[in-house]
Short mmCIF file of C-alpha atoms in Angstrom, two decimals:
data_model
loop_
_atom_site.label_atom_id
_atom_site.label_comp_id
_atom_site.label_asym_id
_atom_site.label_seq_id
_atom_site.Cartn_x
_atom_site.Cartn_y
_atom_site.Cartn_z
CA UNK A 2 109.79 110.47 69.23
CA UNK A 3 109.31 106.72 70.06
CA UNK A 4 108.93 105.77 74.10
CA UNK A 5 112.15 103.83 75.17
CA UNK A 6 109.75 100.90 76.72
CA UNK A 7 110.47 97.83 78.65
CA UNK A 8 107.13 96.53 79.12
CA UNK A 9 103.72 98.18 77.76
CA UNK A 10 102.60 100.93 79.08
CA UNK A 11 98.89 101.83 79.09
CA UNK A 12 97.49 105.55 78.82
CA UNK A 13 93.88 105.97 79.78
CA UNK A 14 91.42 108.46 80.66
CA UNK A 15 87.69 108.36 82.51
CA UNK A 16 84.77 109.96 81.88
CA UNK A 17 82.69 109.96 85.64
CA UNK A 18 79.72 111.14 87.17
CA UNK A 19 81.71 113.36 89.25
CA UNK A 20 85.04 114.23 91.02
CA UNK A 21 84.77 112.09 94.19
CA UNK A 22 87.11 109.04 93.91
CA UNK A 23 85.37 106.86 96.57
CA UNK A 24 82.11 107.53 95.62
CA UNK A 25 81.56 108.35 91.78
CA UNK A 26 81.45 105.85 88.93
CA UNK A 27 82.45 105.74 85.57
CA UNK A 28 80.64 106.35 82.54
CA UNK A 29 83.23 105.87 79.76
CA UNK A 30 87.11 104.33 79.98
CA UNK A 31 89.31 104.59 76.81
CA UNK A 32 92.87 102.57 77.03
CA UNK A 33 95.87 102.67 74.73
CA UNK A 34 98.19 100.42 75.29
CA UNK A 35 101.92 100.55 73.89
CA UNK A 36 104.10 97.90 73.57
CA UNK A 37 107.84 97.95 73.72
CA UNK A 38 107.99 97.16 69.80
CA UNK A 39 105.62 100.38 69.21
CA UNK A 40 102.60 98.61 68.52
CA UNK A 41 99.73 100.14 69.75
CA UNK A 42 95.77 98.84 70.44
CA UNK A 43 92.69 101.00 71.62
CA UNK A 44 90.07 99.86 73.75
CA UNK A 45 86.88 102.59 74.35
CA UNK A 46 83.55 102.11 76.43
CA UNK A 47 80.81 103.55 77.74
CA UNK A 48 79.38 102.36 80.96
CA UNK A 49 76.21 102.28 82.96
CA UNK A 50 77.21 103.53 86.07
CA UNK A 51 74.13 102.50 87.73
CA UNK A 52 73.70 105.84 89.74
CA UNK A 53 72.57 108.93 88.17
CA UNK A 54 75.12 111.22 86.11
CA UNK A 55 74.42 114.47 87.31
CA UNK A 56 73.87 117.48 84.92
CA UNK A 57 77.01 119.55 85.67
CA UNK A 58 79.10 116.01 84.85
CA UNK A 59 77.14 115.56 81.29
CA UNK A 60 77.72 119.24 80.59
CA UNK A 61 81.12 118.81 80.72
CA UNK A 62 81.62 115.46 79.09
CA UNK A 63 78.57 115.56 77.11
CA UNK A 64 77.41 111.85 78.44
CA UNK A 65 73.79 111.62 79.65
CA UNK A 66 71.67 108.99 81.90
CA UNK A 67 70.08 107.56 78.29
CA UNK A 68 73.49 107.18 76.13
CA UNK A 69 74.41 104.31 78.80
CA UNK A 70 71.14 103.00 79.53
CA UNK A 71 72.20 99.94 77.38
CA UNK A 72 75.47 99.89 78.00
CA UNK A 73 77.46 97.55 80.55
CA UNK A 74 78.20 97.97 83.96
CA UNK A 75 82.05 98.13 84.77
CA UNK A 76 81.48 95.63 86.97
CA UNK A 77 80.48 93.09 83.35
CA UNK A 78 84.03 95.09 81.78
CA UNK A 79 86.33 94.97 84.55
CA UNK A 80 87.68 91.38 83.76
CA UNK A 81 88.33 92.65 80.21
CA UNK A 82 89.55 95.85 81.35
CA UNK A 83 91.77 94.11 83.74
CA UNK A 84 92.86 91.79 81.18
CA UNK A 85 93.67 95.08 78.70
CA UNK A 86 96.08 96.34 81.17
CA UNK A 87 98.15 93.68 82.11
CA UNK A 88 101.79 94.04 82.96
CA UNK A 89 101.30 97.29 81.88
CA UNK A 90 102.79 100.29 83.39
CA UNK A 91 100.17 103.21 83.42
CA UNK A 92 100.07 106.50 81.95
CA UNK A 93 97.40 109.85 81.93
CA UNK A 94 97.05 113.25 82.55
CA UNK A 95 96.03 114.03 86.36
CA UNK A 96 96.06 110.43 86.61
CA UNK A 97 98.44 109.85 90.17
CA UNK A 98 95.21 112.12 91.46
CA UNK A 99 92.07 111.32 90.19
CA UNK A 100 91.80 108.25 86.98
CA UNK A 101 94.32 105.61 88.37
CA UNK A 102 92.62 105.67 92.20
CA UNK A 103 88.99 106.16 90.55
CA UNK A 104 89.86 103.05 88.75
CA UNK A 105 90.76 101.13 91.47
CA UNK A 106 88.11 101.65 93.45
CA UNK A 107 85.45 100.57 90.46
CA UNK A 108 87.91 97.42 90.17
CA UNK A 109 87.89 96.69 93.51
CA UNK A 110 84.14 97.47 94.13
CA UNK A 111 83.86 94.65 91.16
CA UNK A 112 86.10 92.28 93.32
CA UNK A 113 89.22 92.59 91.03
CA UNK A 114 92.11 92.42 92.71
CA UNK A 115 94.05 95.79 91.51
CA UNK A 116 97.33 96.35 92.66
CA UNK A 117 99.77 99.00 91.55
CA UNK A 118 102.93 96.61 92.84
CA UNK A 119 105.24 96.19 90.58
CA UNK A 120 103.17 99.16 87.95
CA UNK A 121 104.90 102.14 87.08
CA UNK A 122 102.91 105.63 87.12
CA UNK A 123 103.75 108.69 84.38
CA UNK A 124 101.62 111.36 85.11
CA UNK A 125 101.31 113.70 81.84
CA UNK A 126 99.63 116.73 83.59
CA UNK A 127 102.62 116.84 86.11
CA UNK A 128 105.03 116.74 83.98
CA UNK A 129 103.24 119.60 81.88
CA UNK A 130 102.53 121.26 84.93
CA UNK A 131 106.08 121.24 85.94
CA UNK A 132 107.23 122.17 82.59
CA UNK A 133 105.05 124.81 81.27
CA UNK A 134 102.02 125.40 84.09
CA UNK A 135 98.74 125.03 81.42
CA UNK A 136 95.95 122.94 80.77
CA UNK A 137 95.04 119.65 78.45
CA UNK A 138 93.82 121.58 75.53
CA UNK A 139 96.54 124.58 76.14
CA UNK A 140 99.23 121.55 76.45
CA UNK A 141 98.17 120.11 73.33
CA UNK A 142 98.29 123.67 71.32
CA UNK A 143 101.75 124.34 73.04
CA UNK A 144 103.67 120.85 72.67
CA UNK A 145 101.84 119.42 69.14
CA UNK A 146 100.60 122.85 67.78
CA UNK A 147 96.97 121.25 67.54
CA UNK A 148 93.92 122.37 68.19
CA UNK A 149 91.70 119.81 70.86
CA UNK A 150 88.84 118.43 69.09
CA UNK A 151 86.67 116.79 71.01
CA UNK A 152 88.09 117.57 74.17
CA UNK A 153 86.21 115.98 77.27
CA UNK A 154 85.62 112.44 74.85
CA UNK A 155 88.01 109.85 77.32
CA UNK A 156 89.43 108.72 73.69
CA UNK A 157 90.09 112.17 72.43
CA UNK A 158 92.02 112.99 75.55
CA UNK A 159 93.38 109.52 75.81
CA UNK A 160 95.38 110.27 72.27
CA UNK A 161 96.42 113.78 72.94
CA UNK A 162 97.81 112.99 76.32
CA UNK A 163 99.87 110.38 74.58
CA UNK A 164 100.92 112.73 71.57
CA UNK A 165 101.78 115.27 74.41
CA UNK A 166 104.02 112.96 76.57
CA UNK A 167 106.16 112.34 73.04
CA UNK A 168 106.26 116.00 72.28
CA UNK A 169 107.37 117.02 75.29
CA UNK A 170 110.21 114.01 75.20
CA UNK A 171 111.52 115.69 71.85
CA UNK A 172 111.30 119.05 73.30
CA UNK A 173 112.82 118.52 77.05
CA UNK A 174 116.88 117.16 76.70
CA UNK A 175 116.63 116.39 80.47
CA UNK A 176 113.80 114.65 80.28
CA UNK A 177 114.57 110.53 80.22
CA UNK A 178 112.81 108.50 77.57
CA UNK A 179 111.96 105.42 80.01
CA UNK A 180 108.98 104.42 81.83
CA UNK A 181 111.21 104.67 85.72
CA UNK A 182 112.42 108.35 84.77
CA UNK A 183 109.13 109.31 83.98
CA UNK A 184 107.49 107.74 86.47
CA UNK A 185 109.75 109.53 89.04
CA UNK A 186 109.48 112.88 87.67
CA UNK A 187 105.65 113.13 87.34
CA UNK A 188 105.04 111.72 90.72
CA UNK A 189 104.96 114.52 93.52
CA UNK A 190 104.59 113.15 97.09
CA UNK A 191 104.92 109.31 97.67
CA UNK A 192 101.82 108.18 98.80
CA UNK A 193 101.02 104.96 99.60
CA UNK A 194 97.38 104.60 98.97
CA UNK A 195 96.07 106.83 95.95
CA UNK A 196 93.90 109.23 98.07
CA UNK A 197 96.78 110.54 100.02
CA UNK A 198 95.94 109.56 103.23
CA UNK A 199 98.52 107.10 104.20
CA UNK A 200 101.92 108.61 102.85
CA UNK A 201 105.73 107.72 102.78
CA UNK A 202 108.02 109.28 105.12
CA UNK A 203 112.00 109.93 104.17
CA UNK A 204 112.83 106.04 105.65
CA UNK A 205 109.68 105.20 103.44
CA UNK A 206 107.74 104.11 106.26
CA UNK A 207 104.40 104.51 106.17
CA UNK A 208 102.56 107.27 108.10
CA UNK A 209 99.13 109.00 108.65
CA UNK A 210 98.53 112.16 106.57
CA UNK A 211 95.66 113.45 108.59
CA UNK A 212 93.87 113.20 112.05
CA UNK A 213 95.46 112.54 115.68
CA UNK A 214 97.83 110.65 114.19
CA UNK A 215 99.35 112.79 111.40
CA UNK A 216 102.96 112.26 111.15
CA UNK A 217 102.74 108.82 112.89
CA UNK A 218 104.09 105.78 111.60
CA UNK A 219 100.96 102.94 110.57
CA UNK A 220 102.47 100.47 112.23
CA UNK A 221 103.11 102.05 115.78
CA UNK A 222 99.53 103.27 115.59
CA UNK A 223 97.71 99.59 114.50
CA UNK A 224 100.14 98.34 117.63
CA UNK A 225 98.93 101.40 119.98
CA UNK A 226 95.48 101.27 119.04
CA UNK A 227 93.81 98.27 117.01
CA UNK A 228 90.37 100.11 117.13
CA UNK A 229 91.32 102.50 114.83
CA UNK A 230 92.20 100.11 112.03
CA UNK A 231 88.99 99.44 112.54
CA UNK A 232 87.22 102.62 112.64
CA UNK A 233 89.17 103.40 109.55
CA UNK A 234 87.62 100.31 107.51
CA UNK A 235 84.30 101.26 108.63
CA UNK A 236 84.20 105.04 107.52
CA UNK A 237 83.64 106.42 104.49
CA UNK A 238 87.38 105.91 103.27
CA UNK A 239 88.49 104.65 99.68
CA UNK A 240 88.45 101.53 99.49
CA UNK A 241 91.88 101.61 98.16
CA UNK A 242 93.21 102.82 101.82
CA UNK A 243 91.51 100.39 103.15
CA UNK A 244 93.35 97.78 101.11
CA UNK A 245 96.74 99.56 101.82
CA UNK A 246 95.80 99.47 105.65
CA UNK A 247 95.25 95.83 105.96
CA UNK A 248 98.20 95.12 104.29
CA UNK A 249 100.42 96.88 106.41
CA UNK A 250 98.12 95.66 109.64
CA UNK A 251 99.05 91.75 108.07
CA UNK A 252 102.69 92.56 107.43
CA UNK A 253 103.04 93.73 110.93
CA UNK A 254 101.36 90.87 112.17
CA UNK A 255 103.75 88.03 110.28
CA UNK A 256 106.35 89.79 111.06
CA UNK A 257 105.27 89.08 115.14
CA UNK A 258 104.89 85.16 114.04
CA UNK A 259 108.44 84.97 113.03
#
């Protein structure tokens, strides 16, 4: 089962100190990008996250404090990384939730500009999870009949999350072999920054998720009550939703200009 692609379409995976998107770091990024002809190209690193990977992290992934104690920092990668992905749509497993906003906030920490405007998001695990309610390595077994070597190794899962996405094309009819179809499918609520906090409503407005203000369109609270922008930008928030919030905050003030 070929993808039906009309632009590439990147699947990665991260290997991080922890679980905390606005806070942890990563210690190993594999990519592989597919273009629309089928081609395919790998790119796999290990990075010094600068901060200490805690035990319970290198238990799982097997990456300790000395494997990356040569290694780059993703702030030296990110222009390559960046680069890698270009006018790519991306593609993981539990990657709407935890890889793709993890990976802007190490882009953004290293002053790339990430945007997901105009990207595409096919989330593997949702799909799966929608389908047949199981894990990566239980996924893998079920769609490809494989057993999960090296599972936990961001290339390992990288590959099998892209074998599984074509498996489960062949096996589900209903199941649309483009990028938007996919995209749509694996994507639960509409959020507007990656952490959930600012979501879409039904007029896909943008409103609060949490706080005094859950329900409430951005916009009418920026207008009510400017401080909060600012509280917001000055808390512990992703800096992701921070990005998101000054964008809407400048939109609504052009849109007073003319």
């Amino acid at each position: 089962m070929q993808l039906n692609l009309s632009k590439p379409l990147a699947f990665f995976d991260l290997e991080t100190t922890g679980i905390n998107i606005a806070t942890d770091r990563i210690v190993e990024i594999s990519i592989l990008r597919i273009e629309p002809n089928g081609k395919e190209t790998t790119y796999t690193q290990r990075v010094n996250p600068v901060v200490e990977i805690p035990k319970e992290a290198s238990d799982i992934h097997g990456i300790t404090n000395e494997d990356v104690l040569n290694e780059p920092t993703f702030k030296e990668i990110a222009p390559k990384v960046n680069e890698f992905i270009k006018n790519c749509d991306l593609a993981g497993f539990n990657s709407n939730r935890f890889d793709i906003p993890l990976l802007a906030e190490e882009m953004l920490r290293a002053e790339v500009d990430f945007s997901m405007k105009n990207r595409l998001a096919v989330d593997v695990q949702t799909i799966f999870h929608k389908k047949e309610q199981r894990t990566l390595s239980a996924g893998y077994k079920f769609y490809c009949d494989k057993d999960l070597e090296g599972a936990h190794s961001a290339e390992a899962d990288t590959l099998a999350t892209y074998e599984i996405l074509k498996a489960q094309l062949a096996k589900y009819e209903d199941l649309e072999n483009n990028v938007n179809a996919l995209s749509e499918f694996s994507t639960q609520r509409k959020r507007a920054d990656f952490a959930g906090f600012i979501l879409y409503n039904d007029n896909h407005q943008e409103i609060f998720s949490f706080g005094k203000y859950k329900g409430r369109k951005v916009s009418d609270v920026l207008s009510e009550n400017p401080g909060y922008y600012a509280w917001i930008q000055n808390a512990d928030f992703p800096l992701y939703t921070k990005k998101v919030l000054t964008e809407i905050k400048l939109r609504g003030f052009n849109n007073k200009l003319f």
